[in-house]
PDB file of N, CA and C in Angstrom:
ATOM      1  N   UNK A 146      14.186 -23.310 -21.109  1.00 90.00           N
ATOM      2  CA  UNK A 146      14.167 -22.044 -20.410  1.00 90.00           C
ATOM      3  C   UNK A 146      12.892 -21.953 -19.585  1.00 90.00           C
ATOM      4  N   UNK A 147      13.393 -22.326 -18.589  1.00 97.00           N
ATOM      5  CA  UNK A 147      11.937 -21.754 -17.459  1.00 97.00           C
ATOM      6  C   UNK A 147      11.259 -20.779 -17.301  1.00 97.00           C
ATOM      7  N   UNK A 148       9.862 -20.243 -16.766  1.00 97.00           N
ATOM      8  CA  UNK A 148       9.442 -19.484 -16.874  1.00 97.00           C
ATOM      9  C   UNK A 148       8.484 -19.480 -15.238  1.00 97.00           C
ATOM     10  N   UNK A 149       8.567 -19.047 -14.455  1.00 97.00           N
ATOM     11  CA  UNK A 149       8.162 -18.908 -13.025  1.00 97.00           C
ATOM     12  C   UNK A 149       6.914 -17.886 -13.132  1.00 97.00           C
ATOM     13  N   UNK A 150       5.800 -17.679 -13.188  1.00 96.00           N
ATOM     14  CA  UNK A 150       4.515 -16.890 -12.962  1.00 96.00           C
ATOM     15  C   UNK A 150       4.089 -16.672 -11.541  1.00 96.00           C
ATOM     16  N   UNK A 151       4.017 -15.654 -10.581  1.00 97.00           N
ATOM     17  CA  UNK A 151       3.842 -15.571  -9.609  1.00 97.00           C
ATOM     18  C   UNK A 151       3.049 -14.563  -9.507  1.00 97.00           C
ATOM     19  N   UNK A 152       1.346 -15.172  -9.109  1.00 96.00           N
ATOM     20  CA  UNK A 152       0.577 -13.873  -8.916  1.00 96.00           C
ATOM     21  C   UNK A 152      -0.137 -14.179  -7.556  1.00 96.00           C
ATOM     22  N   UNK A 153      -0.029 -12.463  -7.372  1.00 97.00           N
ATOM     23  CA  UNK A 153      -0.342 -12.279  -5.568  1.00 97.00           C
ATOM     24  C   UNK A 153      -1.263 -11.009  -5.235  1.00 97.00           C
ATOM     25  N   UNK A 154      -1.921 -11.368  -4.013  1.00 97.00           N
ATOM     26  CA  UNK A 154      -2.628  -9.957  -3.967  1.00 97.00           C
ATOM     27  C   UNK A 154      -1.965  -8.650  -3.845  1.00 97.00           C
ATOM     28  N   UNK A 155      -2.010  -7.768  -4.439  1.00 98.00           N
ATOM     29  CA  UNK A 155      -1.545  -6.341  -3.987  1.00 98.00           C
ATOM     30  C   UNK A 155      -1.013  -5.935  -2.866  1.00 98.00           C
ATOM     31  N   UNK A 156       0.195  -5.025  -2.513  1.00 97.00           N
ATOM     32  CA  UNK A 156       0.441  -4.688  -1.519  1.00 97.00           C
ATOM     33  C   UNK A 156       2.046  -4.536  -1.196  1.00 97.00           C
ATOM     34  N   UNK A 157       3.024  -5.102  -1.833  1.00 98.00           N
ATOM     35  CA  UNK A 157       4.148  -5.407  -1.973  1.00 98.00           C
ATOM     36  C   UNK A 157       4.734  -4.524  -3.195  1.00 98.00           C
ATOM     37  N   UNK A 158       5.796  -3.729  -2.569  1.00 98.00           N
ATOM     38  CA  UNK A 158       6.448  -2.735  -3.083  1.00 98.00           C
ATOM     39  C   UNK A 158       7.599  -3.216  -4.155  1.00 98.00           C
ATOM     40  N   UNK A 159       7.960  -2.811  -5.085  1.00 98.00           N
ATOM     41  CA  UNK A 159       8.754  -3.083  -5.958  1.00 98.00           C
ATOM     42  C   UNK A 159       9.899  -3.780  -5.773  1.00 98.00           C
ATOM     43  N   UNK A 160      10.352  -3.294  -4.410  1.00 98.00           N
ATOM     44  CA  UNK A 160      11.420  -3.854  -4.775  1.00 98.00           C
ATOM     45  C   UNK A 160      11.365  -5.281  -3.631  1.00 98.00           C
ATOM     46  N   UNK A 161      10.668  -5.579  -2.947  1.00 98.00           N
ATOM     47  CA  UNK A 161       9.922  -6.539  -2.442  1.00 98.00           C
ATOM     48  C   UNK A 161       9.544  -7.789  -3.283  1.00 98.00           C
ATOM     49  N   UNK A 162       9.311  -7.290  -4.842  1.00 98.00           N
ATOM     50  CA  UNK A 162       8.768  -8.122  -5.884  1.00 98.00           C
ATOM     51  C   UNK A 162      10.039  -8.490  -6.310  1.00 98.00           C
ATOM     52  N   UNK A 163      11.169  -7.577  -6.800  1.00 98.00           N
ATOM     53  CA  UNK A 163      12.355  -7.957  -7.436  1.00 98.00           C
ATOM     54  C   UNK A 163      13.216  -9.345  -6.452  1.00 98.00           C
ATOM     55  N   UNK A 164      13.125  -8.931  -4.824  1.00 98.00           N
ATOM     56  CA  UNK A 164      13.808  -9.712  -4.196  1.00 98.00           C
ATOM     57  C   UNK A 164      13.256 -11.148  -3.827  1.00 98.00           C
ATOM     58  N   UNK A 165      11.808 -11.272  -4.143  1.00 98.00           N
ATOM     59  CA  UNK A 165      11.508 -12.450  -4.393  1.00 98.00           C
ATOM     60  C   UNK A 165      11.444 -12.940  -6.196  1.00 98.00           C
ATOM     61  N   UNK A 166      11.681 -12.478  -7.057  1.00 98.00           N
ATOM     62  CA  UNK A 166      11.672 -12.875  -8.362  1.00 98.00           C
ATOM     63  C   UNK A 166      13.326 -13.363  -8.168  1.00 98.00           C
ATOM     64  N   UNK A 167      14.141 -12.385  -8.067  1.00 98.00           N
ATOM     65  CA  UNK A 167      15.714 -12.605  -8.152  1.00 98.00           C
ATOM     66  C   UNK A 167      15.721 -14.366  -7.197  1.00 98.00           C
ATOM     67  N   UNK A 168      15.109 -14.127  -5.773  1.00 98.00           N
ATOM     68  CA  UNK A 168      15.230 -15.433  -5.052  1.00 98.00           C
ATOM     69  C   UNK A 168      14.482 -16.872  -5.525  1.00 98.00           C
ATOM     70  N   UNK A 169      13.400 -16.498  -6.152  1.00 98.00           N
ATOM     71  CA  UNK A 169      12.825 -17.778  -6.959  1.00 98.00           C
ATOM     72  C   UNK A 169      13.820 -17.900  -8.177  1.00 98.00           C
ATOM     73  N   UNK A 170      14.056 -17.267  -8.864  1.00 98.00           N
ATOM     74  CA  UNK A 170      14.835 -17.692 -10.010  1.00 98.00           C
ATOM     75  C   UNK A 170      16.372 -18.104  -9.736  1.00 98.00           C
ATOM     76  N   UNK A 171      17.073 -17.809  -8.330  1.00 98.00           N
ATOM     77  CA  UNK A 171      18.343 -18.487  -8.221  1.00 98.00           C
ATOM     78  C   UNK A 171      18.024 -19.981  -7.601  1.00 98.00           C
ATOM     79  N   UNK A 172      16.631 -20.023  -6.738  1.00 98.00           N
ATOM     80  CA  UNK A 172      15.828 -21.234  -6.870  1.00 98.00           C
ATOM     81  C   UNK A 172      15.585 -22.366  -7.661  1.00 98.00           C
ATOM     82  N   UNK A 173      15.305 -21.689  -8.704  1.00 98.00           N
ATOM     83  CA  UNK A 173      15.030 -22.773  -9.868  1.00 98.00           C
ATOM     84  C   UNK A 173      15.924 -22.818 -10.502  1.00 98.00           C
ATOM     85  N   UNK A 174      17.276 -22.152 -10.749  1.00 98.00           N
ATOM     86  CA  UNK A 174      18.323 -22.464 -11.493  1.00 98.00           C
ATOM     87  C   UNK A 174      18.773 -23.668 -10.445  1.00 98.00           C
ATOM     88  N   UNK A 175      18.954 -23.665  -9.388  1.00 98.00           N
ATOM     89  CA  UNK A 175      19.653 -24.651  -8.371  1.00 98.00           C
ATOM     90  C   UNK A 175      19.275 -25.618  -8.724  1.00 98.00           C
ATOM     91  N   UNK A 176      17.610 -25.739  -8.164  1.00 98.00           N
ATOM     92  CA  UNK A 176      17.314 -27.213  -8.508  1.00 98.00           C
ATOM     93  C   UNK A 176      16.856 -27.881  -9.636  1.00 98.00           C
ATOM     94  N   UNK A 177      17.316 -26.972 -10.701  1.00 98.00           N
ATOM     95  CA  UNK A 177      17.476 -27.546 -12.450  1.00 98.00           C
ATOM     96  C   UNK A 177      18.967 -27.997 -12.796  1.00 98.00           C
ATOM     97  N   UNK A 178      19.740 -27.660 -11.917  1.00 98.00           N
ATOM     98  CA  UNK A 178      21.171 -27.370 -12.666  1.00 98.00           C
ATOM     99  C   UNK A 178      21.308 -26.711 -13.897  1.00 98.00           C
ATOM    100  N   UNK A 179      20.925 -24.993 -14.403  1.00 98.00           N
ATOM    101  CA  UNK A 179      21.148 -24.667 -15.030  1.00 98.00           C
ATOM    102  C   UNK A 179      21.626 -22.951 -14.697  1.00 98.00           C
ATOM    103  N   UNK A 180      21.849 -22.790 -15.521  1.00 98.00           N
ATOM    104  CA  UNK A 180      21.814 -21.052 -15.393  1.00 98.00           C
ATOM    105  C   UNK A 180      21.012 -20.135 -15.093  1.00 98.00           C
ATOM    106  N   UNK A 181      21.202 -19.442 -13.958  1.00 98.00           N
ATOM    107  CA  UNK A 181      20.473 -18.525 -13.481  1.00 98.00           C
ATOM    108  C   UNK A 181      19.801 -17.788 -14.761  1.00 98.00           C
ATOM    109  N   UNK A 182      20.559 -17.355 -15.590  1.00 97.00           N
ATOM    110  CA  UNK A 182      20.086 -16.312 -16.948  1.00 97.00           C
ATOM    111  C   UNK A 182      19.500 -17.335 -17.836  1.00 97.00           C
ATOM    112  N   UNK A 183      18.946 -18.321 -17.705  1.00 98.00           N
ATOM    113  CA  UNK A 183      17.813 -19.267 -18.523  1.00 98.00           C
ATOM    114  C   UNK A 183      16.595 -18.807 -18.069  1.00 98.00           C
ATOM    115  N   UNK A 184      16.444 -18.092 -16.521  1.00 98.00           N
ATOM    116  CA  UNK A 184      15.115 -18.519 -15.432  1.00 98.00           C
ATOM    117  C   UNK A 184      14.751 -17.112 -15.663  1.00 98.00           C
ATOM    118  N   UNK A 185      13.108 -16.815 -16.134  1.00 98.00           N
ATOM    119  CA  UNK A 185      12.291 -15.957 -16.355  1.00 98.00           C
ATOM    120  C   UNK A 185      12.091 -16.173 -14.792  1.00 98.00           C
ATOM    121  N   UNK A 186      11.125 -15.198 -14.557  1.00 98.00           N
ATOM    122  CA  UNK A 186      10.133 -15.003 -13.188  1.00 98.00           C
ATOM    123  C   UNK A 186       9.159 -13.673 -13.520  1.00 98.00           C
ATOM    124  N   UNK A 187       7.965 -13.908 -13.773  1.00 98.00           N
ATOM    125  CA  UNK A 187       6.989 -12.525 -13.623  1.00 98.00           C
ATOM    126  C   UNK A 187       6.319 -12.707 -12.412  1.00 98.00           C
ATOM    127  N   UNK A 188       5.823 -11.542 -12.155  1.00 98.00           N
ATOM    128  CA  UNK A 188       4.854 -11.036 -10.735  1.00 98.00           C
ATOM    129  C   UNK A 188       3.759 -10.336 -11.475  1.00 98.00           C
ATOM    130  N   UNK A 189       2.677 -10.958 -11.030  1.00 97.00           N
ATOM    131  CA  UNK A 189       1.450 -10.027 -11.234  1.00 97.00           C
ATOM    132  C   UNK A 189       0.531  -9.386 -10.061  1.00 97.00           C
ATOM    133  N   UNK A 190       0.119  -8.679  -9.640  1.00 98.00           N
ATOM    134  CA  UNK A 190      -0.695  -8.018  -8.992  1.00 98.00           C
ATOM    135  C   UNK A 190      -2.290  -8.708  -9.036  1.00 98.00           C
ATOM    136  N   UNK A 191      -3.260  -9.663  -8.541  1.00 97.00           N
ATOM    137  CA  UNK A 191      -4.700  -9.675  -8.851  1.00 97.00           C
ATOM    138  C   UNK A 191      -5.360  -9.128  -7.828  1.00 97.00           C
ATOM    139  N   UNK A 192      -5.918  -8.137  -7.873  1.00 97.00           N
ATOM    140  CA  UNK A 192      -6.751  -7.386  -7.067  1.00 97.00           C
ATOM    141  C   UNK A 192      -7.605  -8.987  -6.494  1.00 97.00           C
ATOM    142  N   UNK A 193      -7.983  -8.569  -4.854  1.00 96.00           N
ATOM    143  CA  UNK A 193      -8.832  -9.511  -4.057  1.00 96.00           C
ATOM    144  C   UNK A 193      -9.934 -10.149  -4.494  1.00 96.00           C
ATOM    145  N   UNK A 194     -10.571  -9.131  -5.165  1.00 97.00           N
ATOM    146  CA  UNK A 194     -12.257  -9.710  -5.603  1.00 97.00           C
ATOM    147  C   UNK A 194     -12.266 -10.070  -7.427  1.00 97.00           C
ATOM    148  N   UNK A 195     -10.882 -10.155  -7.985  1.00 96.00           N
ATOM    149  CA  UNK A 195     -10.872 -10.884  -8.761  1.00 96.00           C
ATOM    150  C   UNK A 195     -10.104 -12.229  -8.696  1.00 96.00           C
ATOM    151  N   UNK A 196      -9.823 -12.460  -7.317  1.00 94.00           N
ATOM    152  CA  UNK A 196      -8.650 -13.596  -6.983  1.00 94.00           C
ATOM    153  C   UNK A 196      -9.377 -15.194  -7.803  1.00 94.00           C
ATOM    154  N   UNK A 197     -10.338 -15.302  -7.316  1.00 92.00           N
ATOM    155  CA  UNK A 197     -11.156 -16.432  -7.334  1.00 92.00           C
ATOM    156  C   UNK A 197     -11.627 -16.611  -9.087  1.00 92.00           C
ATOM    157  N   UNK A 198     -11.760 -15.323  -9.536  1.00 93.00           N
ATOM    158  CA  UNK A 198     -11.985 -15.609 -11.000  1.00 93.00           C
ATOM    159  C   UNK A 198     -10.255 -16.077 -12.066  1.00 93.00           C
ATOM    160  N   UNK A 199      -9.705 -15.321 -11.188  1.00 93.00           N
ATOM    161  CA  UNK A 199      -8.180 -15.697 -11.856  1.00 93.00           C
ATOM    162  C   UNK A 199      -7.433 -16.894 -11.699  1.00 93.00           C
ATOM    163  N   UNK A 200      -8.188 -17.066 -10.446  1.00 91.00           N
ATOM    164  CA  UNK A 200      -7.296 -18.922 -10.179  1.00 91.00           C
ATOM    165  C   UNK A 200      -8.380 -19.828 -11.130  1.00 91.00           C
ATOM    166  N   UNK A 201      -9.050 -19.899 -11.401  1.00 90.00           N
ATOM    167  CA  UNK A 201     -10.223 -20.988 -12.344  1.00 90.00           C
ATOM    168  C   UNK A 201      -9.687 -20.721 -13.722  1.00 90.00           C
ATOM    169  N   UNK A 202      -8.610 -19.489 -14.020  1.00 92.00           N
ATOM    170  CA  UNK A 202      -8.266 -19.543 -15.623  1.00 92.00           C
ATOM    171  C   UNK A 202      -6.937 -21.129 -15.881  1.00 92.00           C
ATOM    172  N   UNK A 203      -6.722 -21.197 -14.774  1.00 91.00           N
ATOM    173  CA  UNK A 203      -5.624 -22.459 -14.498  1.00 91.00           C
ATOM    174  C   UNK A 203      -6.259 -24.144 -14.411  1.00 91.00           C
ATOM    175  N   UNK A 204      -6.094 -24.399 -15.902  1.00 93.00           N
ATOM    176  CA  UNK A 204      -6.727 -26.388 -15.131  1.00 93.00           C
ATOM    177  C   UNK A 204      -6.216 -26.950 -14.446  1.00 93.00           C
ATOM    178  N   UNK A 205      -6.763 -27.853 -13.837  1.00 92.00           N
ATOM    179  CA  UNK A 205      -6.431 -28.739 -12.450  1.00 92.00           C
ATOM    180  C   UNK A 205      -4.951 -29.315 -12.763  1.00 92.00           C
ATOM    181  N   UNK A 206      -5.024 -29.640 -14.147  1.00 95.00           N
ATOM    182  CA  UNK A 206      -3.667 -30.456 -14.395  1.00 95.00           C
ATOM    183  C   UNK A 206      -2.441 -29.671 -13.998  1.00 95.00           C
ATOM    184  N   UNK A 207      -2.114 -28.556 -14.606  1.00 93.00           N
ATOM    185  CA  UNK A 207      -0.799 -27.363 -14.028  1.00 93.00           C
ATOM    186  C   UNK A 207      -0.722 -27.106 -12.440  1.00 93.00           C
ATOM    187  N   UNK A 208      -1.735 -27.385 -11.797  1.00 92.00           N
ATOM    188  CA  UNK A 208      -2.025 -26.608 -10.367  1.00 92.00           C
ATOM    189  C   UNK A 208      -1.291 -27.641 -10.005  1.00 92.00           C
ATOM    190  N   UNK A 209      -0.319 -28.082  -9.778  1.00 92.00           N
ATOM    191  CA  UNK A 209       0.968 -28.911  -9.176  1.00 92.00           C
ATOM    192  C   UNK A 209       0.373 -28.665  -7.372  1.00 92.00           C
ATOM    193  N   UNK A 210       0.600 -27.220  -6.927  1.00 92.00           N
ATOM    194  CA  UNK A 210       0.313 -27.033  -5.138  1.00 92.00           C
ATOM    195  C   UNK A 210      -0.796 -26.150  -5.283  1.00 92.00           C
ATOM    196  N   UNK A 211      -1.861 -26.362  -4.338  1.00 86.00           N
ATOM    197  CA  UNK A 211      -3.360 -25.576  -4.306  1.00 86.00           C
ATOM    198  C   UNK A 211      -2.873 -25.070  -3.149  1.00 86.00           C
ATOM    199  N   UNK A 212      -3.667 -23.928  -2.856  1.00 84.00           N
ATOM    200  CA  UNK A 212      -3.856 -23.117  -1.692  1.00 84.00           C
ATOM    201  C   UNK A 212      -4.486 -24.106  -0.540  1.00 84.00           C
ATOM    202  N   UNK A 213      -3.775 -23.874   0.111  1.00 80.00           N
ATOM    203  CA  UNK A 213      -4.353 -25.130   1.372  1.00 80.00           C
ATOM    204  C   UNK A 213      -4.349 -26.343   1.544  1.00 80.00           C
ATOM    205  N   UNK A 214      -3.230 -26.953   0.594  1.00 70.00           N
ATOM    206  CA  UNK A 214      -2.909 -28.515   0.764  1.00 70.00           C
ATOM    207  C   UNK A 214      -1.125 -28.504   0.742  1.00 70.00           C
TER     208      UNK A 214
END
C-alpha cells in the first residue's frame, strides 16, 4: 500500500489539494498496476521560512528527485 507525501508552500485552496491528491494517486495506481483504493496521498502546508529546515528532515537516500535537477 503506497503512501504519496506531498508538501508545498501555502497558498492552494482545498479543493486544489484534493484534485491533485485524487490525480497523484490515480497516478500511482497506473504505474503500479494496482488499485486506486491501495494509494494514500497526504498534503502538507510548510510555511516559506521553514521550507529549508523541513527538507533536511529527509536523507539523501529517499530524495529520489531534488529541487532543481
Amino acid at each position: 500500500m503506497p503512501h504519496a507525501a506531498i508538501t508545498m508552500i501555502p497558498g492552494r485552496d482545498e479543493e486544489t489539494k484534493l484534485v491533485l491528491a485524487k490525480r497523484t494517486q490515480a497516478f500511482l495506481a497506473g504505474e503500479l498496476g494496482i488499485d486506486p483504493k491501495f494509494v494514500s496521498v497526504s498534503i502538507q502546508d510548510i510555511p516559506m521560512e521553514d521550507w529549508q529546515k523541513s527538507m533536511e528532515q529527509f536523507p539523501d537516500e529517499i530524495m529520489y528527485v531534488k529541487p532543481g535537477v
